[in-house]
XYZ file of C-alpha atoms in Angstrom:
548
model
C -84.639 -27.870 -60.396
C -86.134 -30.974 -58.271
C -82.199 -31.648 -57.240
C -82.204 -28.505 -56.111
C -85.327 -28.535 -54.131
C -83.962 -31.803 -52.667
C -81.122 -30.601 -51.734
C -82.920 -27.741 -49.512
C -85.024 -30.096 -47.902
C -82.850 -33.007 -46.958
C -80.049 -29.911 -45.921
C -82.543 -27.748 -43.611
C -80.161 -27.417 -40.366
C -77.105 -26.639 -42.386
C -78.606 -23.838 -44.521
C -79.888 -22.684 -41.604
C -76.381 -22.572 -39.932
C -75.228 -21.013 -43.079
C -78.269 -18.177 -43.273
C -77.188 -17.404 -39.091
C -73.914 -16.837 -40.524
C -74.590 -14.877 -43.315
C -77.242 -12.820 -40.863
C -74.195 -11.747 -38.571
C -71.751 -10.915 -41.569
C -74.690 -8.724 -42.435
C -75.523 -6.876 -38.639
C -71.433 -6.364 -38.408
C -71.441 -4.650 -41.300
C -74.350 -2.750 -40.818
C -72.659 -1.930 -37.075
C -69.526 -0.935 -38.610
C -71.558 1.465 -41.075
C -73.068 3.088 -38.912
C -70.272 3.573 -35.886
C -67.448 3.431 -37.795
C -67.466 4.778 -40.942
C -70.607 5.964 -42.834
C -68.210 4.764 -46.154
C -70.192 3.191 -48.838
C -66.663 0.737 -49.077
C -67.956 -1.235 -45.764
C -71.258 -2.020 -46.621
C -69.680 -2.940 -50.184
C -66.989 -4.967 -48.481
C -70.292 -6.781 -46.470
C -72.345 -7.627 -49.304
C -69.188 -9.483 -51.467
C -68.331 -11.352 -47.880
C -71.767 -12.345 -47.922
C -71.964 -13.198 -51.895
C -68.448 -15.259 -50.929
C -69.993 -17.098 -47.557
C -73.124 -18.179 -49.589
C -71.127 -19.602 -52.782
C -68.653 -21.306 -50.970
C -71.598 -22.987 -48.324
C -73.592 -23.676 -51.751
C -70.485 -25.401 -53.492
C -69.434 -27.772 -50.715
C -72.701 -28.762 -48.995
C -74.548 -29.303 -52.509
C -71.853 -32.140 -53.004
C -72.200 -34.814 -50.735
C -69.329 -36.665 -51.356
C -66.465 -34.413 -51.623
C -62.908 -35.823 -52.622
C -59.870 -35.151 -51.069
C -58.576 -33.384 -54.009
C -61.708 -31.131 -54.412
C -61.585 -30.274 -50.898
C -57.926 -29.482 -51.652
C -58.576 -27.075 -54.396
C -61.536 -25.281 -52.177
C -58.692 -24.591 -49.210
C -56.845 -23.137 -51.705
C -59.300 -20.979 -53.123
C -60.658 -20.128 -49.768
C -57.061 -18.954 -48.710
C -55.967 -17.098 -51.923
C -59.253 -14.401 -51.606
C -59.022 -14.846 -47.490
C -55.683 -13.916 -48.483
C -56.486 -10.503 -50.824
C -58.595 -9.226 -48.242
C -55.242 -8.671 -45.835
C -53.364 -7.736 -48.635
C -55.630 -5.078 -49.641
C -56.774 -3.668 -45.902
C -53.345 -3.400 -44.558
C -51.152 -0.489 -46.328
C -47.342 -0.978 -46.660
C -45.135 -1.333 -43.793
C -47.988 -2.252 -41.282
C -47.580 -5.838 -40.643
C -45.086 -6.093 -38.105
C -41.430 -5.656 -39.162
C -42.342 -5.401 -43.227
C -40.220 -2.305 -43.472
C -36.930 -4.487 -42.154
C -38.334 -7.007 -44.535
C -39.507 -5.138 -47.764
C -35.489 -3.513 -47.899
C -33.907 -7.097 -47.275
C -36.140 -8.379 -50.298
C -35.223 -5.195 -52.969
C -31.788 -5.924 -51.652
C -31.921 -9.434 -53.219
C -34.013 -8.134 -56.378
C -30.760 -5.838 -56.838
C -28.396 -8.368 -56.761
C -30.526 -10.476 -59.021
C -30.768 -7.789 -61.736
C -26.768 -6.667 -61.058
C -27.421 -3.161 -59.267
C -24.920 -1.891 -57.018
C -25.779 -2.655 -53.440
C -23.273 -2.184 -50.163
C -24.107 -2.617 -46.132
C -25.641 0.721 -46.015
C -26.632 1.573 -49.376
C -28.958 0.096 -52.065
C -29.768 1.064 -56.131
C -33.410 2.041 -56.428
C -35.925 3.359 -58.767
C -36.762 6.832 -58.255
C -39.918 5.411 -58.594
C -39.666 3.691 -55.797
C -38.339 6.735 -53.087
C -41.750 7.206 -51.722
C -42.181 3.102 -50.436
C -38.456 4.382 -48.245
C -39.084 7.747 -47.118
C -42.333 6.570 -46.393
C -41.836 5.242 -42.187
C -45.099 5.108 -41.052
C -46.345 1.675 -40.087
C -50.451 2.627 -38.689
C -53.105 1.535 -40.563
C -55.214 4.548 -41.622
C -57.415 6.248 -43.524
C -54.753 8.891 -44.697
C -52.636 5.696 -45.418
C -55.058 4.637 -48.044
C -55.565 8.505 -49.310
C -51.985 7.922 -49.606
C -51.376 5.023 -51.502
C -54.392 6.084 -53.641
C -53.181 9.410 -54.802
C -49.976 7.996 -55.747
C -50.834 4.524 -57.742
C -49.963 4.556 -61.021
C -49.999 1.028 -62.887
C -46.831 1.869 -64.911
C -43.485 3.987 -63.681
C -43.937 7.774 -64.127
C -40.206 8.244 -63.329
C -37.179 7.016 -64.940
C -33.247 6.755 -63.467
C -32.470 5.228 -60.560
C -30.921 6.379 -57.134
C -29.489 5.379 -53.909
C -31.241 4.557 -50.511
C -30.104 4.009 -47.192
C -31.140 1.027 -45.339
C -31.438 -0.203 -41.754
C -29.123 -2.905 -41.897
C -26.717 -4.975 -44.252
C -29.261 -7.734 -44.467
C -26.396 -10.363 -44.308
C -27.397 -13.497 -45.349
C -27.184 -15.617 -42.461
C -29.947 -13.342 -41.217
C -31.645 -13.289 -44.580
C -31.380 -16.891 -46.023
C -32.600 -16.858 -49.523
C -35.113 -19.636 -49.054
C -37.087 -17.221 -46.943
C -37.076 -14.223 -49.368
C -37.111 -15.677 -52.733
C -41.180 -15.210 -53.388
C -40.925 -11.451 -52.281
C -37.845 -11.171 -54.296
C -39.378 -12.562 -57.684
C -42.738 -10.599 -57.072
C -40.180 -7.434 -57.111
C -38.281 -8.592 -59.422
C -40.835 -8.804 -61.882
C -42.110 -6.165 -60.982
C -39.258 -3.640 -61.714
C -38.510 -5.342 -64.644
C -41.927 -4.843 -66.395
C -41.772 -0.991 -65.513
C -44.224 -1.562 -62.915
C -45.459 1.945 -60.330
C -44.001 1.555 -56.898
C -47.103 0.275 -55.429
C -48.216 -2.316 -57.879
C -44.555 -3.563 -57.481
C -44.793 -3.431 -53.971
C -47.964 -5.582 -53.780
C -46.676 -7.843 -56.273
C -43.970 -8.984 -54.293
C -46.352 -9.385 -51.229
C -49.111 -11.356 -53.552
C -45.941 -13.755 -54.005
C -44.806 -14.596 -50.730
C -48.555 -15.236 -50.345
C -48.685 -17.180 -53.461
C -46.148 -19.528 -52.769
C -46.851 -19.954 -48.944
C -50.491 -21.213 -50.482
C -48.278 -23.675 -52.577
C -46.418 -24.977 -50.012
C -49.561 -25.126 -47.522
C -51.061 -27.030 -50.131
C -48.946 -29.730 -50.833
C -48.904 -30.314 -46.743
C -52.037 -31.180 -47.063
C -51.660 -33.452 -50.070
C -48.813 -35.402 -47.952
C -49.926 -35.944 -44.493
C -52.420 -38.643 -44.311
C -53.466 -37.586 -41.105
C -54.684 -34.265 -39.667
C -55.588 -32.379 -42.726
C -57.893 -29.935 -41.464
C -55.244 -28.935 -38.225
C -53.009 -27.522 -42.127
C -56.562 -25.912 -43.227
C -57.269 -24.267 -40.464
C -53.743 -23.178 -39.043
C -52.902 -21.620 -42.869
C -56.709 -19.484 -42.332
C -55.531 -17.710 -38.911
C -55.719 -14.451 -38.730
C -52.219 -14.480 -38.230
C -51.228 -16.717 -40.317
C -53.092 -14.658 -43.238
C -51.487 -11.428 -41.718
C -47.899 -12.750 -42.196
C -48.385 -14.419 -45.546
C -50.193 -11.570 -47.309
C -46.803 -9.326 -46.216
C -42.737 -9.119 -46.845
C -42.371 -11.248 -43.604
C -39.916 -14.190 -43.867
C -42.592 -16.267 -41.612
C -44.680 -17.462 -43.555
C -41.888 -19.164 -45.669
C -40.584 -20.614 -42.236
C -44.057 -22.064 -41.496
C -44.518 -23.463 -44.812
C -41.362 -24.910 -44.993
C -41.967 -26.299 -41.649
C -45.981 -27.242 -42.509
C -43.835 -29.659 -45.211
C -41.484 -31.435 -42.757
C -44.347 -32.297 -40.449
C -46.142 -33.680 -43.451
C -43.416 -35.654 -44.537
C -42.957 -36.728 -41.320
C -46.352 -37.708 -40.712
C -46.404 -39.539 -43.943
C -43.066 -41.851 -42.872
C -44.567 -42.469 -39.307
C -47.897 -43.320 -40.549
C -47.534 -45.208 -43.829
C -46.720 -48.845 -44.147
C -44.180 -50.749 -46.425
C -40.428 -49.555 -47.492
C -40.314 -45.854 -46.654
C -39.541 -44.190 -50.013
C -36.083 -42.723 -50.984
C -37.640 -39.395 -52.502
C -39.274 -38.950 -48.857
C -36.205 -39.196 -46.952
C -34.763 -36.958 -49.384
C -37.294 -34.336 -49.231
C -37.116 -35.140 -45.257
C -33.096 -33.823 -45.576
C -33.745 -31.188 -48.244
C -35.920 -29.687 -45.976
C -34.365 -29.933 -42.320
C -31.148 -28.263 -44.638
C -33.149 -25.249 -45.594
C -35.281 -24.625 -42.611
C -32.550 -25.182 -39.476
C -30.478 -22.147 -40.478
C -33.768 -20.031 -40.536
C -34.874 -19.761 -37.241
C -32.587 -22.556 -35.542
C -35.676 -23.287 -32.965
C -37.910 -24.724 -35.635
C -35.017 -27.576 -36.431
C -36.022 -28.932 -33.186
C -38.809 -30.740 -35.095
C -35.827 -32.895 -36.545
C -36.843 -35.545 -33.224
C -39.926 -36.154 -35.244
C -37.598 -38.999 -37.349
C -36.958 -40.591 -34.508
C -40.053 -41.726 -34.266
C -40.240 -43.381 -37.636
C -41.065 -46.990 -37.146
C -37.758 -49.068 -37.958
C -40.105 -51.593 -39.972
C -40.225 -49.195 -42.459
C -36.552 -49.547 -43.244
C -34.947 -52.560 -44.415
C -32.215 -52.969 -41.001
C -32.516 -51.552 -37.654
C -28.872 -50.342 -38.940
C -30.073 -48.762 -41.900
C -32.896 -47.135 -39.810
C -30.139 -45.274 -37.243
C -28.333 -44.619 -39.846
C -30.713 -42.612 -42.170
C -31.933 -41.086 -38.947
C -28.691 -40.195 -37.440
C -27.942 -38.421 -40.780
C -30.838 -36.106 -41.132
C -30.287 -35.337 -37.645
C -26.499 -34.458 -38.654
C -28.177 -32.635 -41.685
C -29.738 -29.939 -39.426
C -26.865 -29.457 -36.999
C -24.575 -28.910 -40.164
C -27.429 -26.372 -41.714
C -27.072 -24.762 -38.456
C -23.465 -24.528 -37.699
C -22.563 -23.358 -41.173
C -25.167 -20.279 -41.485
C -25.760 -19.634 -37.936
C -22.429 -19.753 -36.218
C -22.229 -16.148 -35.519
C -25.815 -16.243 -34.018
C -24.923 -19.483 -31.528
C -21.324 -17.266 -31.105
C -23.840 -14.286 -29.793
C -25.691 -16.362 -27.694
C -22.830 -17.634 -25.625
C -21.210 -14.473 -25.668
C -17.923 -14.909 -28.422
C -16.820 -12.378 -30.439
C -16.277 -13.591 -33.850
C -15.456 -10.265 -34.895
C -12.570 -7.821 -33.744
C -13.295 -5.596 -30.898
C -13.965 -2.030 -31.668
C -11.780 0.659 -29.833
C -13.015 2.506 -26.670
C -15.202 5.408 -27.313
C -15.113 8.094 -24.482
C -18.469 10.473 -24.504
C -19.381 13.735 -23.304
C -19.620 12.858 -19.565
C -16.593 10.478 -19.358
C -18.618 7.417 -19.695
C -16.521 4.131 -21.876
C -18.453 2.146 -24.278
C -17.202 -0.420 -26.756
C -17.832 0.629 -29.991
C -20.069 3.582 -29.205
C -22.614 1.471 -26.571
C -24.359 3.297 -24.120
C -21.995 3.018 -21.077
C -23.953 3.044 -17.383
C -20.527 5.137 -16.664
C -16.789 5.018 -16.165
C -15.455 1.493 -15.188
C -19.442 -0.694 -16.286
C -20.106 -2.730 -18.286
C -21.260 -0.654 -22.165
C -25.540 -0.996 -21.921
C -27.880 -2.790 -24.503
C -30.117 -0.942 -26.255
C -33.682 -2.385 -26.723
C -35.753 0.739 -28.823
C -35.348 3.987 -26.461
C -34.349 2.102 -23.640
C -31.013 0.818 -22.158
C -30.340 -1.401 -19.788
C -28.646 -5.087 -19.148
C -29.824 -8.297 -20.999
C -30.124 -11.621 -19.534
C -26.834 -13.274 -20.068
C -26.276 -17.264 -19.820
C -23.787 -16.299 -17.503
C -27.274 -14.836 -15.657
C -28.789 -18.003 -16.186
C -26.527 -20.731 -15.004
C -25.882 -18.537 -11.980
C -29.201 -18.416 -11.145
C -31.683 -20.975 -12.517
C -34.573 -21.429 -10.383
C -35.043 -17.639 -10.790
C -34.946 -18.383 -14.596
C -37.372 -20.608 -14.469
C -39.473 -18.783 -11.627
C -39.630 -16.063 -14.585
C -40.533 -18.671 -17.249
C -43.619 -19.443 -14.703
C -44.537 -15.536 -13.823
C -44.108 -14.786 -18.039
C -46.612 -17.703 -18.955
C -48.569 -17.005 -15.778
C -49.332 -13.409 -16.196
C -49.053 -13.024 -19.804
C -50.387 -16.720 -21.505
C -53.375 -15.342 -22.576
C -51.836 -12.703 -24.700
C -49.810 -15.283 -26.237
C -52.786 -17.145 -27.459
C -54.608 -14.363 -28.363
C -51.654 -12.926 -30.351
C -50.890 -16.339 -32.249
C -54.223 -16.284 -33.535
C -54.410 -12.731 -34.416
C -56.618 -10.715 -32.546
C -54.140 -7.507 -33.041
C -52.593 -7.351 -36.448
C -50.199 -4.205 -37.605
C -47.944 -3.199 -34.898
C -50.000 -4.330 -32.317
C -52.207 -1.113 -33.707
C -54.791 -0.506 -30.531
C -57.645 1.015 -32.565
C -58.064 -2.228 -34.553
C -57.661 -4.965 -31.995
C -60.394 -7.437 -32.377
C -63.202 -8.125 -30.222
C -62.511 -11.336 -27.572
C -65.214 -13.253 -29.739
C -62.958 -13.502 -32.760
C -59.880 -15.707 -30.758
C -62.722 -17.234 -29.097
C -64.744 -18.626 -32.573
C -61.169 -19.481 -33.963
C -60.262 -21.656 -30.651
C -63.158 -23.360 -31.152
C -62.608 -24.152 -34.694
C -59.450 -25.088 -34.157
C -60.759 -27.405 -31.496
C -63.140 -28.898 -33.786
C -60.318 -29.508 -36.587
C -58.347 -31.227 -34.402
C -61.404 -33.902 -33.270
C -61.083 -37.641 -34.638
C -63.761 -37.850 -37.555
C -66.299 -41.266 -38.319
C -64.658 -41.568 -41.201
C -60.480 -41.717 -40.112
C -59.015 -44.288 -38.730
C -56.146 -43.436 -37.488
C -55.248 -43.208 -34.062
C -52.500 -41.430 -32.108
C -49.848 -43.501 -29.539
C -48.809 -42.362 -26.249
C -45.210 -42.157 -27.235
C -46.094 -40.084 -30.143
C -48.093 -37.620 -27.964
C -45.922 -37.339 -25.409
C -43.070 -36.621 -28.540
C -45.372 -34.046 -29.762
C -46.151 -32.129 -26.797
C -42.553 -32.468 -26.047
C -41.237 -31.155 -28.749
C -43.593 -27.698 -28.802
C -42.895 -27.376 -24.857
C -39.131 -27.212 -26.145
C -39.856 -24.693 -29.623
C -41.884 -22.145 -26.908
C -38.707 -22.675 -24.362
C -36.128 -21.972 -26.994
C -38.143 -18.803 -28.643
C -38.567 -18.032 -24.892
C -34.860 -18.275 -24.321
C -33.544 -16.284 -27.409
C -35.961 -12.994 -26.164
C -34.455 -13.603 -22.597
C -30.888 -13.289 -24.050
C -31.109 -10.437 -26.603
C -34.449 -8.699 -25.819
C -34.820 -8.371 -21.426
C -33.815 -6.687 -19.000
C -32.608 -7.616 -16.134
C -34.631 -5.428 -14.256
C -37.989 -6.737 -16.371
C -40.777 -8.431 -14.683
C -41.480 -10.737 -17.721
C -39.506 -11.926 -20.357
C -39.754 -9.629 -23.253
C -40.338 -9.952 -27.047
C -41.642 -13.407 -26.859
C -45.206 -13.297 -29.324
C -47.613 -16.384 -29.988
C -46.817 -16.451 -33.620
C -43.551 -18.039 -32.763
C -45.311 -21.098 -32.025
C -47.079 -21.115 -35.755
C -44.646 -23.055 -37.272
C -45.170 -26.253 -34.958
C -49.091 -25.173 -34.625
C -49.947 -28.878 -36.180
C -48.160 -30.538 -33.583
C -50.059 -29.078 -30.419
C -53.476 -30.199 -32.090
C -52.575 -33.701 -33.244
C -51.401 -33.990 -29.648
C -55.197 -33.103 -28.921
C -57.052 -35.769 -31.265
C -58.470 -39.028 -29.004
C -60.424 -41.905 -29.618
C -62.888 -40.703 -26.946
C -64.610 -37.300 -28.866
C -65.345 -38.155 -32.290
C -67.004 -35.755 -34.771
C -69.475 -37.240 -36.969
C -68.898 -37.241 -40.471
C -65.811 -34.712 -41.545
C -65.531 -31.122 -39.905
C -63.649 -29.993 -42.798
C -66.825 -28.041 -44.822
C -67.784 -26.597 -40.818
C -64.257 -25.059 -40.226
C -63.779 -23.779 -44.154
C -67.200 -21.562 -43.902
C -66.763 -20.612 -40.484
C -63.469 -20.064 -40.933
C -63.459 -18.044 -43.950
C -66.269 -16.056 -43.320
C -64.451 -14.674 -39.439
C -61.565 -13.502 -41.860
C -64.347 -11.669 -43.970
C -65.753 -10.120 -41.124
C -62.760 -9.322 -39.255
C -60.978 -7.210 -42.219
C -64.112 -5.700 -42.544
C -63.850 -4.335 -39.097
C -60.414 -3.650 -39.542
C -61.100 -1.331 -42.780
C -63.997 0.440 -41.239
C -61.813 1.316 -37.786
C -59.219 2.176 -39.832
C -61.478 4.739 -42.092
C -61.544 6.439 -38.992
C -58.167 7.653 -38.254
């Protein structure tokens, strides 16, 4: 008991912090009661955010001195139930693209339990026919009603069926490496006799589970920046992505992992370890073919110091080859992708079609009429894309529209990479301006130099990182420009901020200085805050949604 009286004395300003915190979890709720939804589920929802804030405040400011590996375990445990909560609030299909993603996965749990699959055709559980003829994607109250009235822990149906699907979900499209959580979640799922939704959130609760693992160890390996992991992995966004059937978060874990690694060869002294370089390969192997963008954090090696290795040779050679490593991943899983880009056919052209009003398209296109070029389809609309072609015939208008796009549009980028509208970019549940603005300034604050590091950042390796994000956004930029705009489109089209997630850490080590220094270690600041905007937020998100 006198510890504990101690403890509130000597910690006055920080349970006070804590207590304004818990005070507005409390007044949203209360708000959301009564504007909302008059639901007994919000103000339920409020009081276990505020039993959550006050345990986790109470477990990490009661210790003083708080090991790495504790702190570890808290980020962990902060994510997983951060994690639940957007799980649980958003129904199936609503995170953006989890219906391309959900078939792509039971296509692989097929294959892994020997169903019959073809490019237009899967084997599923009749079980399982309402999570495909189900299209909808809003979050809603008669989504919930929904996926209520149906739950049943076990199957209720036996025999199996046929589906179609909305693509062939070839592999160079769908590497494994991205879908193998989902796929196991589903796969376990189906095997234990599981109802269609408990198997559908059990392969979502694995993608999260394992993105958690790999966040984790990111942590454990860099030896610098460990809070820019924490707070990154407890975005909105971030938590959005991972709690779905997205192949994202798999890509940002995998790429959370090579940073780490890379961190830990830059910044470590002696002989750089032989199970680091190879994790440094395995890596680059399994994350160029992905998204080939993200291999562009490959130049990271080249910044290893050549003291580290044992010749200068030896150090050009070992970096020459994991370099050679991701153009290889690249060129033998994404051929037909770089084929695309420059405009080859790797496949044989399709005979003329002739429609209705004489119009010629290639394989059934959209044809602007007799004698033009076929037209690209993007949704409902047609029209030309950018072509490189385009591009190298005009560049200063290229980049004029880089300029206007960032310009005009920037701030949606931001706000979008943190997460301040979730779903399908679902209007009734986009987030008030003070929720990107509160997780700016945390990530700010995570990204400050703390008393206790002491560590400090070259010029050459800022100017490497900034470089090296600068030419991520410019690639993601350039792949929407190519196979999502128009020509006739003001901006260029398709590009989101959660394309820059994956290289996230980068931007904000670029940030940390000698010159602003936190006192003491931010890290128990940006958990609490952190974890209890995510509390508030889905609790926003459920009560909006309660009302349509």
């Amino acid at each position: 008991m006198q510890g504990i009286i101690s403890f509130l004395k000597d910690n006055k300003i920080k349970i006070a912090l804590v207590a304004i915190v818990e005070l507005l979890i409390i007044l949203q709720g209360i708000y959301c009661y009564t504007t909302f939804s008059a639901s007994m589920s919000v103000l339920l929802i409020t009081g276990i955010a505020v039993i959550l804030v006050a345990l986790l405040a109470g477990f990490l400011f009661y210790k003083s001195n708080l090991k790495e590996c504790f702190l570890n375990k808290v980020f962990l445990a902060v994510f997983l139930v951060a994690g639940c909560f957007y799980l649980a609030v958003f129904p199936p299909n609503s995170v953006p693209d989890e219906i391309y993603h959900f078939q792509a996965s039971y296509k692989y749990s097929d294959i892994l339990l020997g169903q019959e699959v073809d490019s237009s055709e899967i084997t599923i559980r009749n079980e399982d026919k309402p999570l495909f003829e189900d299209q909808e994607v809003e979050v809603s109250f008669e989504r919930y009603k929904g996926a209520a009235d149906n739950f049943s822990f076990f199957a209720s149906e036996d025999g199996v069926t046929t589906a179609k699907v909305m693509s062939s979900f070839n592999v160079s499209d769908n590497p494994p490496q991205t879908k193998f959580a989902s796929v196991i979640g589903l796969t376990l799922g189906k095997i234990f006799g599981l109802g269609a939704y408990p198997v559908y959130y059990l392969g979502r609760l694995f993608n999260l589970l394992v993105f958690a693992v790999m966040v984790y160890f990111s942590i454990k390996i860099t030896p610098v920046a460990k809070n820019v992991f924490r707070v990154i992995a407890l975005l909105p966004m971030t938590l959005h992505l991972a709690a779905s059937y997205s192949y994202d978060p798999m890509i940002i874990g995998m790429s959370f992992l090579f940073i780490a690694c890379c961190l830990k060869a830059i910044y470590e002294k002696g002989p750089i370890e032989k199970k680091l370089l190879i994790a440094l390969g395995v890596l680059m192997f399994l994350i160029a073919p992905c998204k080939i963008i993200y291999s562009c954090t490959v130049f990271l090696v080249l910044l290893i110091p050549k003291e580290r290795f044992a010749s200068r040779k030896l150090s050009i050679a070992v970096k020459g080859g994991l370099l050679l490593i991701g153009v290889v991943a690249v060129v033998l899983l994404r051929i037909t992708t770089l084929a695309t880009i420059f405009g080859v056919s790797l496949t044989p052209v399709t005979s003329a079609v002739t429609t209705s009003s004489g119009a010629v398209t290639s394989g059934g296109a959209p044809s602007a009429g007799l004698g033009a070029e076929p037209l690209d389809i993007r949704g409902n609309e047609t029209g030309h894309f950018y072509t490189i072609s385009d591009v190298l015939a005009d560049p200063v208008g290229i980049i004029e529209l880089y300029i206007v796009s960032f310009g005009d549009i920037g701030a949606w980028y931001l706000e979008s990479a943190i997460g301040n509208s979730l779903g399908w970019f679902q209007e009734s549940i986009i987030a008030s301006d003070l929720i990107p603005i509160a997780f700016i300034i945390i990530l700010l604050v995570a990204s400050l130099k703390s008393s206790d590091e002491d560590w400090e950042i070259s010029g050459k390796l800022r100017v490497a990182l900034i470089g090296i994000v600068m030419l991520v956004w410019i690639l993601a930029s350039a792949s929407m420009l190519l196979g999502h705009t128009f020509v006739s489109d003001p901006h260029i089209n398709g590009v989101q901020g959660r394309y820059i997630l994956p290289v996230l850490p980068l931007l904000l080590l670029a940030l940390h200085n000698k010159k602003i220094v936190y006192q003491g270690n931010p890290v128990r600041a940006v958990l609490i805050s952190a974890f209890a905007l995510n509390l508030l937020y889905m609790n926003f998100v459920f009560a909006k949604a309660l009302m349509i």
